[in-house]
PDB file of C-alpha atoms in Angstrom:
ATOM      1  CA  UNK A   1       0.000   0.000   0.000  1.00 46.00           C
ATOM      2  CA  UNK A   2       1.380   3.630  -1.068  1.00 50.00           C
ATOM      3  CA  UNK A   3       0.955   6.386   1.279  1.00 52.00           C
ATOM      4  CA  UNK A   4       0.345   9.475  -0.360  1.00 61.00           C
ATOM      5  CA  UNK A   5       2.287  12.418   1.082  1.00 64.00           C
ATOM      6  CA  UNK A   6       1.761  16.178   0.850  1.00 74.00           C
ATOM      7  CA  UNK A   7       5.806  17.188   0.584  1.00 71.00           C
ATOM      8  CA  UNK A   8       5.475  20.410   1.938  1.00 78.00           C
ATOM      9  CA  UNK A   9       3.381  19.788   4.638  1.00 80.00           C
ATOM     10  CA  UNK A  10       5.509  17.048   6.026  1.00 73.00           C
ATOM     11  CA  UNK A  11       8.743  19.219   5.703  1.00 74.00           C
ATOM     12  CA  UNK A  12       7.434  21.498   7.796  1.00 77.00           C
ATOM     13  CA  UNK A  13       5.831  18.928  10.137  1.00 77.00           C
ATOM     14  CA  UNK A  14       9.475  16.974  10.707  1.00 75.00           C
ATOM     15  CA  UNK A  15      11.026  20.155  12.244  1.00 75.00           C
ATOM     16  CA  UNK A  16       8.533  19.744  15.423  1.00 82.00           C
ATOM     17  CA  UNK A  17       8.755  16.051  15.798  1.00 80.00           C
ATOM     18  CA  UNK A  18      10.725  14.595  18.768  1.00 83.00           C
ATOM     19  CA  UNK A  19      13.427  11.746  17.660  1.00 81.00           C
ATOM     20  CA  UNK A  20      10.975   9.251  18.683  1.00 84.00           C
ATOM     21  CA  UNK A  21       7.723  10.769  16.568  1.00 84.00           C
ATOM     22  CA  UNK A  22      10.136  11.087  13.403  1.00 80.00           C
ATOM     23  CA  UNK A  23      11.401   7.473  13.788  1.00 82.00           C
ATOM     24  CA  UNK A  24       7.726   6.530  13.943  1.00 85.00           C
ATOM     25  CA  UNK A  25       6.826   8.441  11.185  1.00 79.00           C
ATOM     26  CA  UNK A  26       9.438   7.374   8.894  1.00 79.00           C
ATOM     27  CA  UNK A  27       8.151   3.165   9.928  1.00 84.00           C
ATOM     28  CA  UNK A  28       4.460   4.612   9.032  1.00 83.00           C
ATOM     29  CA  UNK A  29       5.928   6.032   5.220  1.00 77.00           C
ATOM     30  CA  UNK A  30       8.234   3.093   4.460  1.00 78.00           C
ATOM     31  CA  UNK A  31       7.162   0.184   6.324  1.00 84.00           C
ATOM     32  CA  UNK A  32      10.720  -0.040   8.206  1.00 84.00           C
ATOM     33  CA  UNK A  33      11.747   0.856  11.202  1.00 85.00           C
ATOM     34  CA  UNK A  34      14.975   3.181  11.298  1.00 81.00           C
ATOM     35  CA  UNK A  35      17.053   4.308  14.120  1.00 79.00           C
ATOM     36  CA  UNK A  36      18.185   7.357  12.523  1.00 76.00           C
ATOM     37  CA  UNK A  37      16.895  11.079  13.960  1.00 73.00           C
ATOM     38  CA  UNK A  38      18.354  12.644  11.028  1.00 78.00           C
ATOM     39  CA  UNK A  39      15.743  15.264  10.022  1.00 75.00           C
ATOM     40  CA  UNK A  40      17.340  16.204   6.746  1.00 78.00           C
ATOM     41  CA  UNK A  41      17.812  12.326   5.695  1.00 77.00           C
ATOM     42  CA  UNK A  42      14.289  11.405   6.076  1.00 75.00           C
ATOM     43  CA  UNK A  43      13.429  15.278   4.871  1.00 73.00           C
ATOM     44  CA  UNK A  44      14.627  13.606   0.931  1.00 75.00           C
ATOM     45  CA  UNK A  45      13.424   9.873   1.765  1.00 76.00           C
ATOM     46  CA  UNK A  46      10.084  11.903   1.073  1.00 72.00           C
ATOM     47  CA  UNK A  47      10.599  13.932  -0.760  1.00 74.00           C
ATOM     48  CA  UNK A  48      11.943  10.805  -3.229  1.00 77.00           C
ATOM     49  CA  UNK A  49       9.170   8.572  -2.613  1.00 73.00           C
ATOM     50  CA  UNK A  50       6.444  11.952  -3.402  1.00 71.00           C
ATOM     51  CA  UNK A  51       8.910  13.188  -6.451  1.00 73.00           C
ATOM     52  CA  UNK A  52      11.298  10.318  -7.367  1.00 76.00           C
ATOM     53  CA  UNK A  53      14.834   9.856  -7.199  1.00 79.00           C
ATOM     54  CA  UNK A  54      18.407  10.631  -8.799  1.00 79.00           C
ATOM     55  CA  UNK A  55      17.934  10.269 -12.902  1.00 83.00           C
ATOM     56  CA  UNK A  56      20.954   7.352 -14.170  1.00 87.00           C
ATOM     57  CA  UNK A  57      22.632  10.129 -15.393  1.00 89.00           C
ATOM     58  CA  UNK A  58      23.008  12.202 -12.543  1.00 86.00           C
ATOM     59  CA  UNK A  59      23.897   8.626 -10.341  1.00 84.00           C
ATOM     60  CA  UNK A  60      26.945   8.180 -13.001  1.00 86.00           C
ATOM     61  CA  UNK A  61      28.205  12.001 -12.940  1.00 85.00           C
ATOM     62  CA  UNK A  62      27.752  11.495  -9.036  1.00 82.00           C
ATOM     63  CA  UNK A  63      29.748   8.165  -8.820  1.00 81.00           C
ATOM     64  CA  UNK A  64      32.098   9.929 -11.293  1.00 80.00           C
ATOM     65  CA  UNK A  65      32.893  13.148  -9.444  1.00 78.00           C
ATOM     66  CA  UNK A  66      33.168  10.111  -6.183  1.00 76.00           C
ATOM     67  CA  UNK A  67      36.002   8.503  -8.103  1.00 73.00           C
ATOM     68  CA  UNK A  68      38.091  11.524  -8.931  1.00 65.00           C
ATOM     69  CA  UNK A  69      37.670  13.185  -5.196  1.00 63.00           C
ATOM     70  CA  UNK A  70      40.287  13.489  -3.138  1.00 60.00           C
ATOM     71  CA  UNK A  71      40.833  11.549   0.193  1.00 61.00           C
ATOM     72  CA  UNK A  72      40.670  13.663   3.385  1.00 59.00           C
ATOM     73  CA  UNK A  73      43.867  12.454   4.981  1.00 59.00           C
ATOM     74  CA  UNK A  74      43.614  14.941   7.836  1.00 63.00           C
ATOM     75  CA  UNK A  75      40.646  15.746   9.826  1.00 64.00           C
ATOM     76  CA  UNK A  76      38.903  18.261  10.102  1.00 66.00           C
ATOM     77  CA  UNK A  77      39.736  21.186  12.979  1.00 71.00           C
ATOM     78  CA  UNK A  78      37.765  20.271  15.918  1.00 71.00           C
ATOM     79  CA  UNK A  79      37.376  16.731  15.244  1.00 65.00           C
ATOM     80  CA  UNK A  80      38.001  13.825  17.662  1.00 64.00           C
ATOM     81  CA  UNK A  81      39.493  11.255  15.169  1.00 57.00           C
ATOM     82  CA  UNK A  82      42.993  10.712  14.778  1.00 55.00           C
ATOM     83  CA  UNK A  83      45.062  11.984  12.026  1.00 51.00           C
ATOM     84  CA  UNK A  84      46.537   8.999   9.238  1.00 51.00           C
ATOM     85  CA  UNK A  85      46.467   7.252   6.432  1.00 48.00           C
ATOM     86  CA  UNK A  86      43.154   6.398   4.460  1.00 47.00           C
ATOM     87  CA  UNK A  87      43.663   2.559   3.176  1.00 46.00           C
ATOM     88  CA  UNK A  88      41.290   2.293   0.012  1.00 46.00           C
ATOM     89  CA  UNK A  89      41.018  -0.789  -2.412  1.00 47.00           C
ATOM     90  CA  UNK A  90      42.323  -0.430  -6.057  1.00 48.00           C
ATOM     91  CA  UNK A  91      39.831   0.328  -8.863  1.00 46.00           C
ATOM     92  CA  UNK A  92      39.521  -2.540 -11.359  1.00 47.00           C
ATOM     93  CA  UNK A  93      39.875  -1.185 -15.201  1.00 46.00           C
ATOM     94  CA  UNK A  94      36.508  -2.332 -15.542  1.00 47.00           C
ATOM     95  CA  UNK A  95      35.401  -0.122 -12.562  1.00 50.00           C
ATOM     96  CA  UNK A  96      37.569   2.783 -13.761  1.00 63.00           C
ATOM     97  CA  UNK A  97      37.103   5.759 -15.692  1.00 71.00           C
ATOM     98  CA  UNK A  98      36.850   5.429 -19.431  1.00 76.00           C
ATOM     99  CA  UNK A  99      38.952   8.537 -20.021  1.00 79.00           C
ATOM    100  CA  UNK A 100      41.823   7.037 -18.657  1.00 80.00           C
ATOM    101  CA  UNK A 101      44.654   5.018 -20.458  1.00 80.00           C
ATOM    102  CA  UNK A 102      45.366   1.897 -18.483  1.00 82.00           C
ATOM    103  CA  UNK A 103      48.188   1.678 -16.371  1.00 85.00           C
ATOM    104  CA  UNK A 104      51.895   1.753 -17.016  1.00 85.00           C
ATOM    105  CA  UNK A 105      50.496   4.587 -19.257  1.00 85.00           C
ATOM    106  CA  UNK A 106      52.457   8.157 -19.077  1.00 88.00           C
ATOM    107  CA  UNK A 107      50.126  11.304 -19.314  1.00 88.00           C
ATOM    108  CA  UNK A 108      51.966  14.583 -20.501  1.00 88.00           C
ATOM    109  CA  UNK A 109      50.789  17.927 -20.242  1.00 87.00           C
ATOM    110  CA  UNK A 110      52.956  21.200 -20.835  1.00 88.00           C
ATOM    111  CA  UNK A 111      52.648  24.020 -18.034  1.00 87.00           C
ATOM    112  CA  UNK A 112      54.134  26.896 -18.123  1.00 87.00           C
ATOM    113  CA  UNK A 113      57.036  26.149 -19.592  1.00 87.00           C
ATOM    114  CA  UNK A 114      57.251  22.868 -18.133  1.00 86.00           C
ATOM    115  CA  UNK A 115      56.185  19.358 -19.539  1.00 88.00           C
ATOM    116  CA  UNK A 116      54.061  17.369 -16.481  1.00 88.00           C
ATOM    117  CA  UNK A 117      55.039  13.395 -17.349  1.00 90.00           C
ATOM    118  CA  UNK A 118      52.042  11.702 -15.059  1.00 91.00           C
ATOM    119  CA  UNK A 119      52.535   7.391 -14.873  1.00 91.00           C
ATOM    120  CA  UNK A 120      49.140   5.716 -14.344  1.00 88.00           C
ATOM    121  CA  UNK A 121      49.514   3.416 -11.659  1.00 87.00           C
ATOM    122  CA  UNK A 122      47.274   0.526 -10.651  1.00 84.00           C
ATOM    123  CA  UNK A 123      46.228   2.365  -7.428  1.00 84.00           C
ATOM    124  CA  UNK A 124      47.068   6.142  -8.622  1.00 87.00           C
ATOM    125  CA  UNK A 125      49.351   8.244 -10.228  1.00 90.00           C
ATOM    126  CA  UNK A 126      52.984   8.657  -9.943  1.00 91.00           C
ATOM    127  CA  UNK A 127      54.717  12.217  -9.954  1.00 91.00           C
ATOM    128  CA  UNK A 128      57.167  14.087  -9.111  1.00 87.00           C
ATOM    129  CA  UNK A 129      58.651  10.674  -7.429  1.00 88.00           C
ATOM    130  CA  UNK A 130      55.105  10.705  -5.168  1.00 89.00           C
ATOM    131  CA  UNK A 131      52.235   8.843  -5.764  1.00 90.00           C
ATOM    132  CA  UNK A 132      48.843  10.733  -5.777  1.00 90.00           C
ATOM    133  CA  UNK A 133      45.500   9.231  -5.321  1.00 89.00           C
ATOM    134  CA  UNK A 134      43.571  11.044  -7.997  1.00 87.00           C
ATOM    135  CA  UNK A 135      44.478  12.886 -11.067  1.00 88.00           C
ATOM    136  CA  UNK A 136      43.196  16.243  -9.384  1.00 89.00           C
ATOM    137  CA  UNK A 137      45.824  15.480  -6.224  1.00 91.00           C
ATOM    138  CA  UNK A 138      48.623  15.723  -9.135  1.00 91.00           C
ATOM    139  CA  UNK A 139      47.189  19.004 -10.778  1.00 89.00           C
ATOM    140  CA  UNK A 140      47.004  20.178  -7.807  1.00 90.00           C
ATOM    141  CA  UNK A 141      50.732  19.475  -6.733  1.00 90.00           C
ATOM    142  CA  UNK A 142      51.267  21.096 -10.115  1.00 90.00           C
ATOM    143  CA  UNK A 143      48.899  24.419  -9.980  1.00 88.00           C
ATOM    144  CA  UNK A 144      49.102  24.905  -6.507  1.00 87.00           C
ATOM    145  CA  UNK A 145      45.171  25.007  -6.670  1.00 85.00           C
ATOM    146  CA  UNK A 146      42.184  22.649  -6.586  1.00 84.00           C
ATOM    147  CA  UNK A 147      40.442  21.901  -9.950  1.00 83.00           C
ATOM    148  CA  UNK A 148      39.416  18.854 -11.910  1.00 86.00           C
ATOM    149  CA  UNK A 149      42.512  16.224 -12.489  1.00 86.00           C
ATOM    150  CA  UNK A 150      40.349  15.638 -16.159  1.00 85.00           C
ATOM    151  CA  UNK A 151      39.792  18.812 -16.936  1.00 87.00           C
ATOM    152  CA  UNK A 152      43.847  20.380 -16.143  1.00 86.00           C
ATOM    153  CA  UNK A 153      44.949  16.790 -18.475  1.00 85.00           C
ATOM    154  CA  UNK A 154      42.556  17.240 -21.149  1.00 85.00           C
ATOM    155  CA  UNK A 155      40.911  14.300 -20.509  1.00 83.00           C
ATOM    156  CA  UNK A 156      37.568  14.901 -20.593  1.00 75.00           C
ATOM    157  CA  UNK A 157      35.936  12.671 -23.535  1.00 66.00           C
ATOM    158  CA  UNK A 158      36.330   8.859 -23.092  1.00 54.00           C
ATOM    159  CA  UNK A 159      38.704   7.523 -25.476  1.00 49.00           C
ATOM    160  CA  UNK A 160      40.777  11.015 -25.397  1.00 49.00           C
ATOM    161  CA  UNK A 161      43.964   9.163 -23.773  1.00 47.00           C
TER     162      UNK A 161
END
């Protein structure tokens, strides 16, 4: 049986419900219980199941934009978790990026008077006798600001390696 929601009147309605009231309410819309009390969370759970959800294409440009991010290594100031290293699998060339040669591949971009020689690794990119975990880590080394690893290689269409 669907439920059929007014979005805007249950928006407004989550901001006075207590923890317990909005984990009832969310068991009453989906037919699960849930032992989140995150307002905003269940705010789009309705707001999906009144509207719909992500299109496939904006799912791939998300998982996309996922796989070129850059790992926090440090945290952030005021957090309780201790500083290290961030241990991730490698990325299958099946699971990789399309625009990407394979690895053992070398990536060369001139910048400012300099030619950028990139090495696709298995599990990232090797430059400058460092190995990066995304190609925007590297053009960032190299520009001294963030921006799109893609993008600063020229990259950007599958197949253009």
């Amino acid at each position: 049986m669907r439920v059929q929601i007014n979005v805007t009147r249950e928006l407004a309605a989550l901001v006075r419900l207590t923890i317990a009231e909005l984990r009832a309410r969310y068991a009453e819309v989906f037919g699960e219980p849930t032992t989140t009390g995150n307002r905003t969370w269940l705010a789009w759970r309705i707001q999906v199941l009144a509207e719909g959800d992500l299109s496939q294409r904006a799912r791939s440009r998300a998982a996309e934009l996922a796989r070129d991010a850059d790992i926090r290594r440090i945290p952030p100031k005021g957090s309780t978790a201790i500083a290290g290293p961030v241990h991730t699998g490698t990325v299958t060339k099946e699971a990789s990026d399309a625009r990407l040669p394979p690895p053992g591949s070398v990536i060369t971009r001139a910048y400012k008077g300099a030619t950028i020689h990139v090495k696709v690794l298995t599990t990232g990119f090797g430059y400058d006798a460092r190995t990066f975990p995304s190609l925007s880590a590297v053009a960032e080394a190299v520009t001294g600001t963030h921006g799109n690893g893609f993008h600063f290689f020229k990259l950007n269409k599958a197949g253009a390696a």
